[in-house]
Amino acid sequence: MPHRAPGTPGHGPAQYLQGKQIRYYRPKGSPDVRQLIEGGFQAFNAGRLSEACHIFADKMLAPESDTTIGLTVAGALTPAGLGGCVIELMERGLIDFMISTGANLYHDLHYALNFTLHRGSPFLDDVELYEQGIIRIYDVLFPASVLLETDAYIRDFLVRAKLAGPMSTSELHYRLGLDLLERNPASVDYSVVAKAAQCGVPIYTSSPGDSSIGMNIAYHELMNGSTLMIDPNKDVNEVCAIILAGRKNGCVILGGGSPKNFYLQGQPTLWEVYGIPKGGNDYFIQITTDQVVWGGLSGATPAEAVSWGKVNPGVLPDTVVAYCDSTIAFPLFCEFAVGSTHNRRARRELVHRRDALVADLLKQAKAAKDARLTAEPAELDRHR
Ligand SMILES: NC(=O)c1ccc[n+]([C@@H]2O[C@H](COP(=O)([O-])OP(=O)(O)OC[C@H]3O[C@@H](n4cnc5c(N)ncnc54)[C@H](O)[C@@H]3O)[C@@H](O)[C@H]2O)c1
């Protein structure tokens, strides 16, 4: 392993930041990639990825299926430059909402603010990196000042925006996106958060405290006495309401982690908690390195999800798990989608419809409760 002792002369911070700038890659619908996926990816996980591409492009995006599509993102995708793929899908209306780890949204802000992340090596001396003030995410390198300045931007934004009281993460990210667009309009082409605000795509975070965005919100409360509070109940109900409104529902799950469950719990919340028999997902695509054998949710298969009512029993042929590194598989998947017939849909702009959708959820939940209360005495009589 190429190992370098700390303090070797000539290895200052600049030494580690010589690698090319990481830029967001925008898929263009390459016919060559399509040919590879259709002709070359025939078996094993290549075969599964090919299946995933076809389910997405031919079925989920087909106008007649009118599928409401959620994308979930875990794993270090924005640091690796994959935000451009998400931006392209949003711009084309190919995803309707997103659930992401806070880390991916936080690291997206570096691009929005024109800070530079560099290609590097995973085989570096981390003690030396620490001494030189360099942060490493596997082979992605950037100076610690990028973290500090991004944090300072978040804190300034929180003060400037005067956000107060309980708020969903979709509202927080929307307001953050609007702020980016106002301060740096060009960021719409290299920031997922900014593009989402422009396209009206709500972005949720399943564990809001688990990122530098959450850390700076905590600072804002402690140091500035802010009343801003991320309210996960609002997120749960908004996601449920979006799923309820979908004629068909489908997901693209990158990695696993809490975003995967936060999306998939939508249907159980509807039937188990609100008593609304919506049914499960019609389409399920997961690209992950997580294994099923450890029993965790991250690696759980669509078949297991059927038992929870998360996936409709009859649709297993429209579900697939590709066991791949998503930094390889997702750009290929997006190239295929962009090059397909149904490569553009009218945007649903759900960010502007959240209140109406939640009002409809409330109406249906009350009706379901009333129906239950009416049915229960009759049921009791039957058992007497
Ligand atoms: N500053 C911050 O806000 C902050 C917070 C947490 C993490 N991070 C950084 O961001 C990175 C991403 O963290 P995260 O919370 O999004 O998730 P994570 O890295 O913890 O990954 C979560 C899930 O994605 C899967 N996964 C990870 N990489 C994958 C890949 N290449 N292909 C397919 N599946 C993959 C994992 O198996 C797991 O299910 C971390 O590596 C960390 O360096 C930053």
Tab-separated table of C-alpha atoms and ligand atoms in Angstrom:
chain	number	residue	atom	x	y	z
A	1	MET	CA	0.000	0.000	0.000
A	2	PRO	CA	1.476	3.387	-0.888
A	3	HIS	CA	2.025	4.702	2.642
A	4	ARG	CA	3.690	7.989	3.407
A	5	ALA	CA	5.083	8.961	6.817
A	6	PRO	CA	3.527	12.107	8.334
A	7	GLY	CA	5.475	15.255	7.676
A	8	THR	CA	7.327	14.028	4.577
A	9	PRO	CA	8.784	17.160	2.990
A	10	GLY	CA	6.855	18.471	0.018
A	11	HIS	CA	3.531	17.112	1.202
A	12	GLY	CA	1.702	20.269	2.242
A	13	PRO	CA	-2.056	20.711	1.725
A	14	ALA	CA	-1.558	21.749	-1.897
A	15	GLN	CA	0.182	18.443	-2.562
A	16	TYR	CA	-3.058	16.593	-1.844
A	17	LEU	CA	-5.281	18.895	-3.826
A	18	GLN	CA	-3.615	18.465	-7.191
A	19	GLY	CA	-6.248	15.996	-8.419
A	20	LYS	CA	-8.861	17.116	-10.914
A	21	GLN	CA	-11.856	19.036	-9.624
A	22	ILE	CA	-14.867	16.800	-9.076
A	23	ARG	CA	-17.738	18.125	-11.154
A	24	TYR	CA	-21.348	17.060	-11.330
A	25	TYR	CA	-21.758	14.708	-14.260
A	26	ARG	CA	-24.912	15.317	-16.377
A	27	PRO	CA	-26.087	12.266	-18.357
A	28	LYS	CA	-26.889	12.938	-22.000
A	29	GLY	CA	-28.649	9.724	-23.097
A	30	SER	CA	-25.674	8.057	-24.756
A	31	PRO	CA	-26.744	5.452	-27.376
A	32	ASP	CA	-23.501	3.533	-26.677
A	33	VAL	CA	-24.371	3.154	-23.013
A	34	ARG	CA	-27.851	2.021	-24.004
A	35	GLN	CA	-26.396	-0.570	-26.349
A	36	LEU	CA	-24.080	-1.822	-23.600
A	37	ILE	CA	-26.920	-2.128	-21.083
A	38	GLU	CA	-29.266	-3.848	-23.568
A	39	GLY	CA	-26.727	-6.083	-25.287
A	40	GLY	CA	-23.847	-6.511	-22.873
A	41	PHE	CA	-25.462	-6.518	-19.419
A	42	GLN	CA	-27.065	-9.961	-19.603
A	43	ALA	CA	-26.578	-11.830	-16.362
A	44	PHE	CA	-25.816	-11.506	-12.665
A	45	ASN	CA	-25.840	-7.921	-11.398
A	46	ALA	CA	-25.328	-6.504	-14.868
A	47	GLY	CA	-28.549	-8.321	-15.787
A	48	ARG	CA	-30.301	-6.859	-12.733
A	49	LEU	CA	-29.135	-3.361	-13.637
A	50	SER	CA	-30.407	-3.840	-17.175
A	51	GLU	CA	-33.767	-4.950	-15.696
A	52	ALA	CA	-33.817	-1.900	-13.424
A	53	CYS	CA	-33.209	0.394	-16.414
A	54	HIS	CA	-36.095	-1.197	-18.325
A	55	ILE	CA	-38.525	-1.118	-15.396
A	56	PHE	CA	-37.774	2.576	-14.898
A	57	ALA	CA	-37.683	3.710	-18.525
A	58	ASP	CA	-40.374	1.473	-20.026
A	59	LYS	CA	-42.846	1.101	-17.138
A	60	MET	CA	-42.430	3.727	-14.422
A	61	LEU	CA	-41.959	6.569	-16.895
A	62	ALA	CA	-44.657	5.410	-19.325
A	63	PRO	CA	-47.335	8.144	-19.455
A	64	GLU	CA	-50.153	5.609	-18.957
A	65	SER	CA	-48.740	4.403	-15.624
A	66	ASP	CA	-48.625	7.976	-14.251
A	67	THR	CA	-46.269	6.844	-11.502
A	68	THR	CA	-45.336	9.083	-8.600
A	69	ILE	CA	-41.634	8.378	-8.219
A	70	GLY	CA	-39.552	8.795	-5.065
A	71	LEU	CA	-35.757	8.703	-5.139
A	72	THR	CA	-33.900	7.791	-1.947
A	73	VAL	CA	-30.220	8.545	-1.592
A	74	ALA	CA	-27.719	7.210	0.947
A	75	GLY	CA	-23.986	6.752	0.589
A	76	ALA	CA	-21.547	9.440	-0.469
A	77	LEU	CA	-23.063	10.302	-3.850
A	78	THR	CA	-22.795	14.099	-4.011
A	79	PRO	CA	-19.162	14.051	-2.854
A	80	ALA	CA	-18.500	11.604	-5.714
A	81	GLY	CA	-20.062	13.984	-8.285
A	82	LEU	CA	-23.367	12.168	-8.833
A	83	GLY	CA	-25.532	15.157	-8.003
A	84	GLY	CA	-25.600	15.962	-11.731
A	85	CYS	CA	-27.540	12.759	-12.380
A	86	VAL	CA	-30.158	13.773	-9.794
A	87	ILE	CA	-30.329	17.282	-11.284
A	88	GLU	CA	-30.961	15.832	-14.749
A	89	LEU	CA	-33.768	13.586	-13.451
A	90	MET	CA	-35.401	16.527	-11.659
A	91	GLU	CA	-35.131	18.834	-14.625
A	92	ARG	CA	-36.841	16.248	-16.828
A	93	GLY	CA	-39.578	15.530	-14.300
A	94	LEU	CA	-38.376	11.919	-13.958
A	95	ILE	CA	-38.482	11.964	-10.151
A	96	ASP	CA	-41.193	13.656	-8.082
A	97	PHE	CA	-39.691	13.766	-4.603
A	98	MET	CA	-36.526	12.761	-2.839
A	99	ILE	CA	-35.442	11.437	0.535
A	100	SER	CA	-31.746	11.864	1.205
A	101	THR	CA	-29.275	11.580	4.016
A	102	GLY	CA	-28.391	15.028	5.301
A	103	ALA	CA	-24.761	14.332	4.361
A	104	ASN	CA	-25.573	14.277	0.648
A	105	LEU	CA	-27.434	17.586	0.876
A	106	TYR	CA	-24.735	19.191	2.982
A	107	HIS	CA	-21.983	18.136	0.581
A	108	ASP	CA	-24.127	19.373	-2.330
A	109	LEU	CA	-23.820	22.861	-0.852
A	110	HIS	CA	-20.041	22.878	-1.508
A	111	TYR	CA	-20.805	22.741	-5.242
A	112	ALA	CA	-23.523	25.367	-4.916
A	113	LEU	CA	-21.079	27.690	-3.166
A	114	ASN	CA	-18.305	27.077	-5.721
A	115	PHE	CA	-15.950	25.252	-3.374
A	116	THR	CA	-13.758	22.604	-4.943
A	117	LEU	CA	-13.624	18.903	-4.124
A	118	HIS	CA	-10.725	16.989	-5.694
A	119	ARG	CA	-10.125	13.539	-7.037
A	120	GLY	CA	-7.520	11.809	-4.869
A	121	SER	CA	-6.407	8.460	-3.550
A	122	PRO	CA	-7.906	6.243	-0.847
A	123	PHE	CA	-4.340	5.234	0.135
A	124	LEU	CA	-3.195	8.274	2.071
A	125	ASP	CA	-1.957	8.813	5.584
A	126	ASP	CA	-4.956	10.195	7.450
A	127	VAL	CA	-2.882	11.524	10.341
A	128	GLU	CA	-0.919	13.583	7.849
A	129	LEU	CA	-4.146	14.676	6.155
A	130	TYR	CA	-5.440	15.743	9.551
A	131	GLU	CA	-2.260	17.726	10.244
A	132	GLN	CA	-2.530	19.378	6.837
A	133	GLY	CA	-6.220	20.205	7.270
A	134	ILE	CA	-7.482	17.943	4.502
A	135	ILE	CA	-10.772	16.025	4.726
A	136	ARG	CA	-11.040	12.630	3.007
A	137	ILE	CA	-14.179	10.765	1.889
A	138	TYR	CA	-12.552	7.633	0.520
A	139	ASP	CA	-10.716	9.133	-2.502
A	140	VAL	CA	-12.437	12.546	-2.466
A	141	LEU	CA	-10.267	15.260	-0.882
A	142	PHE	CA	-10.965	18.842	0.128
A	143	PRO	CA	-9.627	21.372	2.622
A	144	ALA	CA	-11.335	21.627	6.020
A	145	SER	CA	-11.997	25.282	5.174
A	146	VAL	CA	-14.708	24.009	2.785
A	147	LEU	CA	-16.562	22.566	5.783
A	148	LEU	CA	-16.081	25.711	7.857
A	149	GLU	CA	-17.215	28.053	5.099
A	150	THR	CA	-20.194	25.872	4.162
A	151	ASP	CA	-21.195	25.809	7.838
A	152	ALA	CA	-20.871	29.601	7.999
A	153	TYR	CA	-23.154	29.894	4.951
A	154	ILE	CA	-25.787	27.670	6.617
A	155	ARG	CA	-25.704	29.734	9.804
A	156	ASP	CA	-25.928	33.003	7.854
A	157	PHE	CA	-28.840	31.578	5.878
A	158	LEU	CA	-30.683	30.604	9.063
A	159	VAL	CA	-30.299	34.129	10.451
A	160	ARG	CA	-31.152	35.782	7.118
A	161	ALA	CA	-34.203	33.615	6.437
A	162	LYS	CA	-35.609	34.136	9.951
A	163	LEU	CA	-37.015	30.617	9.952
A	164	ALA	CA	-38.949	29.962	13.143
A	165	GLY	CA	-41.082	27.308	14.784
A	166	PRO	CA	-41.726	23.741	13.659
A	167	MET	CA	-40.964	23.028	10.015
A	168	SER	CA	-40.740	20.032	7.694
A	169	THR	CA	-37.356	19.254	6.144
A	170	SER	CA	-38.955	19.765	2.717
A	171	GLU	CA	-39.687	23.383	3.684
A	172	LEU	CA	-36.183	23.889	5.101
A	173	HIS	CA	-34.541	22.536	1.930
A	174	TYR	CA	-36.906	24.510	-0.307
A	175	ARG	CA	-36.028	27.745	1.497
A	176	LEU	CA	-32.331	26.840	1.366
A	177	GLY	CA	-32.631	26.192	-2.381
A	178	LEU	CA	-34.360	29.534	-2.944
A	179	ASP	CA	-31.587	31.271	-1.027
A	180	LEU	CA	-28.934	29.601	-3.202
A	181	LEU	CA	-30.813	30.574	-6.356
A	182	GLU	CA	-31.057	34.165	-5.196
A	183	ARG	CA	-27.412	34.504	-4.173
A	184	ASN	CA	-25.914	32.453	-6.991
A	185	PRO	CA	-28.416	31.825	-9.829
A	186	ALA	CA	-25.887	29.690	-11.732
A	187	SER	CA	-25.995	27.122	-8.915
A	188	VAL	CA	-29.203	25.795	-10.458
A	189	ASP	CA	-26.958	23.761	-12.771
A	190	TYR	CA	-24.660	22.377	-10.100
A	191	SER	CA	-26.661	22.001	-6.928
A	192	VAL	CA	-29.333	19.407	-6.202
A	193	VAL	CA	-30.832	21.624	-3.483
A	194	ALA	CA	-31.031	24.638	-5.818
A	195	LYS	CA	-32.416	22.620	-8.749
A	196	ALA	CA	-35.036	21.009	-6.491
A	197	ALA	CA	-36.280	24.436	-5.426
A	198	GLN	CA	-36.506	25.543	-9.057
A	199	CYS	CA	-38.324	22.365	-10.139
A	200	GLY	CA	-40.599	22.142	-7.085
A	201	VAL	CA	-39.212	18.764	-5.997
A	202	PRO	CA	-39.574	18.295	-2.227
A	203	ILE	CA	-36.466	16.915	-0.508
A	204	TYR	CA	-36.818	15.153	2.841
A	205	THR	CA	-34.161	14.021	5.295
A	206	SER	CA	-35.049	11.054	7.446
A	207	SER	CA	-32.553	11.877	10.213
A	208	PRO	CA	-32.233	15.659	10.271
A	209	GLY	CA	-29.775	15.743	13.182
A	210	ASP	CA	-27.342	13.470	11.365
A	211	SER	CA	-25.451	15.989	9.231
A	212	SER	CA	-23.704	19.329	9.326
A	213	ILE	CA	-26.994	20.978	8.321
A	214	GLY	CA	-28.572	19.602	11.508
A	215	MET	CA	-25.472	20.504	13.518
A	216	ASN	CA	-25.761	24.149	12.444
A	217	ILE	CA	-29.491	24.236	13.189
A	218	ALA	CA	-28.625	23.017	16.695
A	219	TYR	CA	-26.060	25.842	16.976
A	220	HIS	CA	-28.709	28.338	15.876
A	221	GLU	CA	-31.016	27.221	18.697
A	222	LEU	CA	-28.363	27.178	21.409
A	223	MET	CA	-26.461	30.307	20.450
A	224	ASN	CA	-29.149	32.514	18.896
A	225	GLY	CA	-32.196	31.302	20.828
A	226	SER	CA	-33.871	30.335	17.558
A	227	THR	CA	-37.226	28.545	17.761
A	228	LEU	CA	-36.665	26.756	14.444
A	229	MET	CA	-37.406	23.083	15.009
A	230	ILE	CA	-37.353	20.325	12.431
A	231	ASP	CA	-40.619	18.461	12.894
A	232	PRO	CA	-40.388	14.842	11.678
A	233	ASN	CA	-44.176	14.455	12.053
A	234	LYS	CA	-44.659	16.907	9.213
A	235	ASP	CA	-42.241	14.908	7.065
A	236	VAL	CA	-44.004	11.625	7.815
A	237	ASN	CA	-47.405	13.061	6.935
A	238	GLU	CA	-46.224	14.868	3.795
A	239	VAL	CA	-44.531	11.754	2.422
A	240	CYS	CA	-47.661	9.718	3.234
A	241	ALA	CA	-49.862	12.302	1.539
A	242	ILE	CA	-47.687	12.307	-1.595
A	243	ILE	CA	-47.828	8.508	-1.770
A	244	LEU	CA	-51.584	8.488	-1.151
A	245	ALA	CA	-52.123	10.887	-4.055
A	246	GLY	CA	-50.122	8.734	-6.485
A	247	ARG	CA	-52.092	6.734	-9.028
A	248	LYS	CA	-49.172	4.322	-9.075
A	249	ASN	CA	-46.150	4.508	-6.813
A	250	GLY	CA	-42.563	3.545	-7.420
A	251	CYS	CA	-39.137	4.130	-5.967
A	252	VAL	CA	-35.506	4.200	-6.934
A	253	ILE	CA	-33.455	3.423	-3.830
A	254	LEU	CA	-29.736	4.209	-3.893
A	255	GLY	CA	-27.878	2.508	-1.039
A	256	GLY	CA	-30.060	1.678	1.938
A	257	GLY	CA	-30.036	3.402	5.306
A	258	SER	CA	-32.849	5.401	6.831
A	259	PRO	CA	-33.975	7.112	3.570
A	260	LYS	CA	-34.990	3.676	2.251
A	261	ASN	CA	-37.294	2.965	5.167
A	262	PHE	CA	-38.563	6.524	5.366
A	263	TYR	CA	-39.886	6.119	1.849
A	264	LEU	CA	-41.148	2.549	2.273
A	265	GLN	CA	-42.938	3.221	5.577
A	266	GLY	CA	-45.414	5.424	3.691
A	267	GLN	CA	-47.762	2.598	2.800
A	268	PRO	CA	-47.694	0.957	6.269
A	269	THR	CA	-48.425	4.369	7.799
A	270	LEU	CA	-51.470	4.574	5.554
A	271	TRP	CA	-52.944	1.118	6.219
A	272	GLU	CA	-51.605	0.358	9.693
A	273	VAL	CA	-51.963	3.770	11.335
A	274	TYR	CA	-54.517	5.738	9.322
A	275	GLY	CA	-56.614	2.762	8.204
A	276	ILE	CA	-56.452	3.786	4.534
A	277	PRO	CA	-56.102	0.740	2.269
A	278	LYS	CA	-53.880	2.331	-0.363
A	279	GLY	CA	-51.886	-0.799	-1.245
A	280	GLY	CA	-48.126	-0.967	-1.656
A	281	ASN	CA	-45.622	0.156	-4.247
A	282	ASP	CA	-46.122	-0.858	-7.858
A	283	TYR	CA	-42.434	-0.542	-8.737
A	284	PHE	CA	-39.307	-0.998	-6.624
A	285	ILE	CA	-35.733	-0.531	-7.792
A	286	GLN	CA	-32.767	-0.671	-5.435
A	287	ILE	CA	-29.093	-0.250	-6.272
A	288	THR	CA	-27.078	-1.175	-3.213
A	289	THR	CA	-24.046	-2.844	-1.728
A	290	ASP	CA	-26.120	-3.991	1.283
A	291	GLN	CA	-26.706	-7.692	1.814
A	292	VAL	CA	-29.939	-9.411	2.755
A	293	VAL	CA	-28.312	-12.026	4.993
A	294	TRP	CA	-27.633	-9.657	7.912
A	295	GLY	CA	-31.356	-9.082	8.399
A	296	GLY	CA	-31.172	-5.275	8.243
A	297	LEU	CA	-33.672	-3.076	6.435
A	298	SER	CA	-30.961	-1.699	4.151
A	299	GLY	CA	-30.522	-5.105	2.505
A	300	ALA	CA	-34.157	-6.262	2.761
A	301	THR	CA	-35.578	-7.447	-0.549
A	302	PRO	CA	-38.802	-6.339	-2.267
A	303	ALA	CA	-40.235	-9.784	-1.415
A	304	GLU	CA	-39.766	-9.103	2.313
A	305	ALA	CA	-41.362	-5.688	1.804
A	306	VAL	CA	-44.505	-7.436	0.478
A	307	SER	CA	-45.180	-8.885	3.947
A	308	TRP	CA	-45.305	-5.324	5.346
A	309	GLY	CA	-47.647	-4.027	2.672
A	310	LYS	CA	-44.822	-1.869	1.312
A	311	VAL	CA	-44.859	-3.561	-2.094
A	312	ASN	CA	-47.942	-4.917	-3.840
A	313	PRO	CA	-47.993	-8.754	-3.848
A	314	GLY	CA	-48.666	-9.074	-7.563
A	315	VAL	CA	-45.839	-6.872	-8.785
A	316	LEU	CA	-42.645	-8.727	-7.921
A	317	PRO	CA	-41.655	-8.872	-11.612
A	318	ASP	CA	-41.582	-5.058	-11.478
A	319	THR	CA	-39.130	-5.040	-8.600
A	320	VAL	CA	-35.381	-5.534	-8.760
A	321	VAL	CA	-32.267	-5.191	-6.626
A	322	ALA	CA	-28.969	-4.610	-8.416
A	323	TYR	CA	-26.061	-5.324	-6.066
A	324	CYS	CA	-23.704	-2.682	-7.406
A	325	ASP	CA	-21.721	0.333	-6.316
A	326	SER	CA	-24.159	3.112	-7.120
A	327	THR	CA	-21.302	5.427	-8.202
A	328	ILE	CA	-20.970	3.075	-11.184
A	329	ALA	CA	-24.546	1.916	-11.670
A	330	PHE	CA	-26.483	5.169	-11.181
A	331	PRO	CA	-24.828	7.199	-13.982
A	332	LEU	CA	-25.429	4.242	-16.341
A	333	PHE	CA	-29.045	4.011	-15.152
A	334	CYS	CA	-29.539	7.738	-15.791
A	335	GLU	CA	-27.873	7.633	-19.229
A	336	PHE	CA	-30.337	4.884	-20.148
A	337	ALA	CA	-33.341	6.844	-18.836
A	338	VAL	CA	-32.328	10.066	-20.553
A	339	GLY	CA	-31.834	8.196	-23.834
A	340	SER	CA	-35.222	6.461	-23.601
A	341	THR	CA	-38.534	7.316	-25.270
A	342	HIS	CA	-40.199	8.633	-22.125
A	343	ASN	CA	-37.311	10.844	-21.124
A	344	ARG	CA	-39.346	13.849	-20.095
A	345	ARG	CA	-42.532	14.202	-18.008
A	346	ALA	CA	-44.563	17.166	-16.819
A	347	ARG	CA	-43.209	18.090	-13.409
A	348	ARG	CA	-45.618	17.533	-10.529
A	349	GLU	CA	-44.056	20.397	-8.504
A	350	LEU	CA	-45.172	18.696	-5.308
A	351	VAL	CA	-43.444	21.264	-3.132
A	352	HIS	CA	-46.296	23.642	-3.909
A	353	ARG	CA	-48.998	21.028	-3.322
A	354	ARG	CA	-47.909	19.708	0.075
A	355	ASP	CA	-50.586	21.505	2.132
A	356	ALA	CA	-53.402	20.406	-0.173
A	357	LEU	CA	-52.147	16.812	-0.187
A	358	VAL	CA	-51.892	16.701	3.610
A	359	ALA	CA	-55.422	18.155	3.852
A	360	ASP	CA	-56.623	15.310	1.642
A	361	LEU	CA	-54.763	12.771	3.814
A	362	LEU	CA	-56.519	14.212	6.874
A	363	LYS	CA	-59.909	13.990	5.147
A	364	GLN	CA	-59.396	10.369	4.132
A	365	ALA	CA	-57.956	9.427	7.545
A	366	LYS	CA	-61.009	10.940	9.308
A	367	ALA	CA	-63.351	9.116	6.953
A	368	ALA	CA	-61.494	5.844	7.622
A	369	LYS	CA	-61.724	6.455	11.383
A	370	ASP	CA	-65.454	7.211	11.181
A	371	ALA	CA	-66.003	4.057	9.116
A	372	ARG	CA	-64.100	2.034	11.730
A	373	LEU	CA	-66.138	3.501	14.592
A	374	THR	CA	-69.377	2.691	12.767
A	375	ALA	CA	-68.210	-0.828	11.950
A	376	GLU	CA	-66.959	-1.631	15.460
A	377	PRO	CA	-70.380	-1.784	17.277
A	378	ALA	CA	-71.750	-3.967	14.492
A	379	GLU	CA	-68.699	-6.197	14.803
A	380	LEU	CA	-69.165	-6.378	18.602
A	381	ASP	CA	-72.870	-7.305	18.128
A	382	ARG	CA	-71.861	-10.095	15.754
A	383	HIS	CA	-69.605	-11.611	18.439
A	384	ARG	CA	-72.224	-11.381	21.234
B	1	LIG	N1	-20.722	16.404	7.209
B	1	LIG	C1	-21.839	15.724	7.176
B	1	LIG	O1	-22.919	16.276	7.212
B	1	LIG	C2	-21.785	14.243	7.100
B	1	LIG	C3	-22.622	13.442	7.899
B	1	LIG	C4	-22.615	12.061	7.737
B	1	LIG	C5	-21.785	11.508	6.760
B	1	LIG	N2	-20.948	12.326	6.020
B	1	LIG	C6	-20.128	11.813	4.923
B	1	LIG	O2	-20.997	11.567	3.841
B	1	LIG	C7	-20.845	10.231	3.380
B	1	LIG	C8	-22.218	9.664	3.072
B	1	LIG	O3	-22.916	9.400	4.262
B	1	LIG	P1	-24.452	8.935	4.251
B	1	LIG	O4	-25.019	9.319	5.587
B	1	LIG	O5	-25.096	9.429	3.036
B	1	LIG	O6	-24.496	7.383	4.102
B	1	LIG	P2	-23.547	6.111	4.371
B	1	LIG	O7	-22.234	6.330	3.711
B	1	LIG	O8	-23.566	5.837	5.824
B	1	LIG	O9	-24.295	4.964	3.571
B	1	LIG	C9	-25.607	4.507	3.886
B	1	LIG	C10	-26.080	3.391	3.017
B	1	LIG	O10	-25.706	3.433	1.643
B	1	LIG	C11	-25.043	2.205	1.229
B	1	LIG	N3	-23.951	2.593	0.341
B	1	LIG	C12	-22.905	3.370	0.697
B	1	LIG	N4	-22.101	3.559	-0.358
B	1	LIG	C13	-22.658	2.892	-1.404
B	1	LIG	C14	-22.287	2.725	-2.765
B	1	LIG	N5	-21.172	3.293	-3.270
B	1	LIG	N6	-23.102	2.001	-3.570
B	1	LIG	C15	-24.240	1.454	-3.101
B	1	LIG	N7	-24.627	1.566	-1.818
B	1	LIG	C16	-23.850	2.280	-0.973
B	1	LIG	C17	-24.593	1.602	2.519
B	1	LIG	O11	-24.406	0.247	2.429
B	1	LIG	C18	-25.701	2.026	3.488
B	1	LIG	O12	-26.871	1.279	3.341
B	1	LIG	C19	-20.094	9.471	4.459
B	1	LIG	O13	-19.139	8.633	3.852
B	1	LIG	C20	-19.400	10.553	5.277
B	1	LIG	O14	-18.062	10.692	4.889
B	1	LIG	C21	-20.959	13.665	6.170
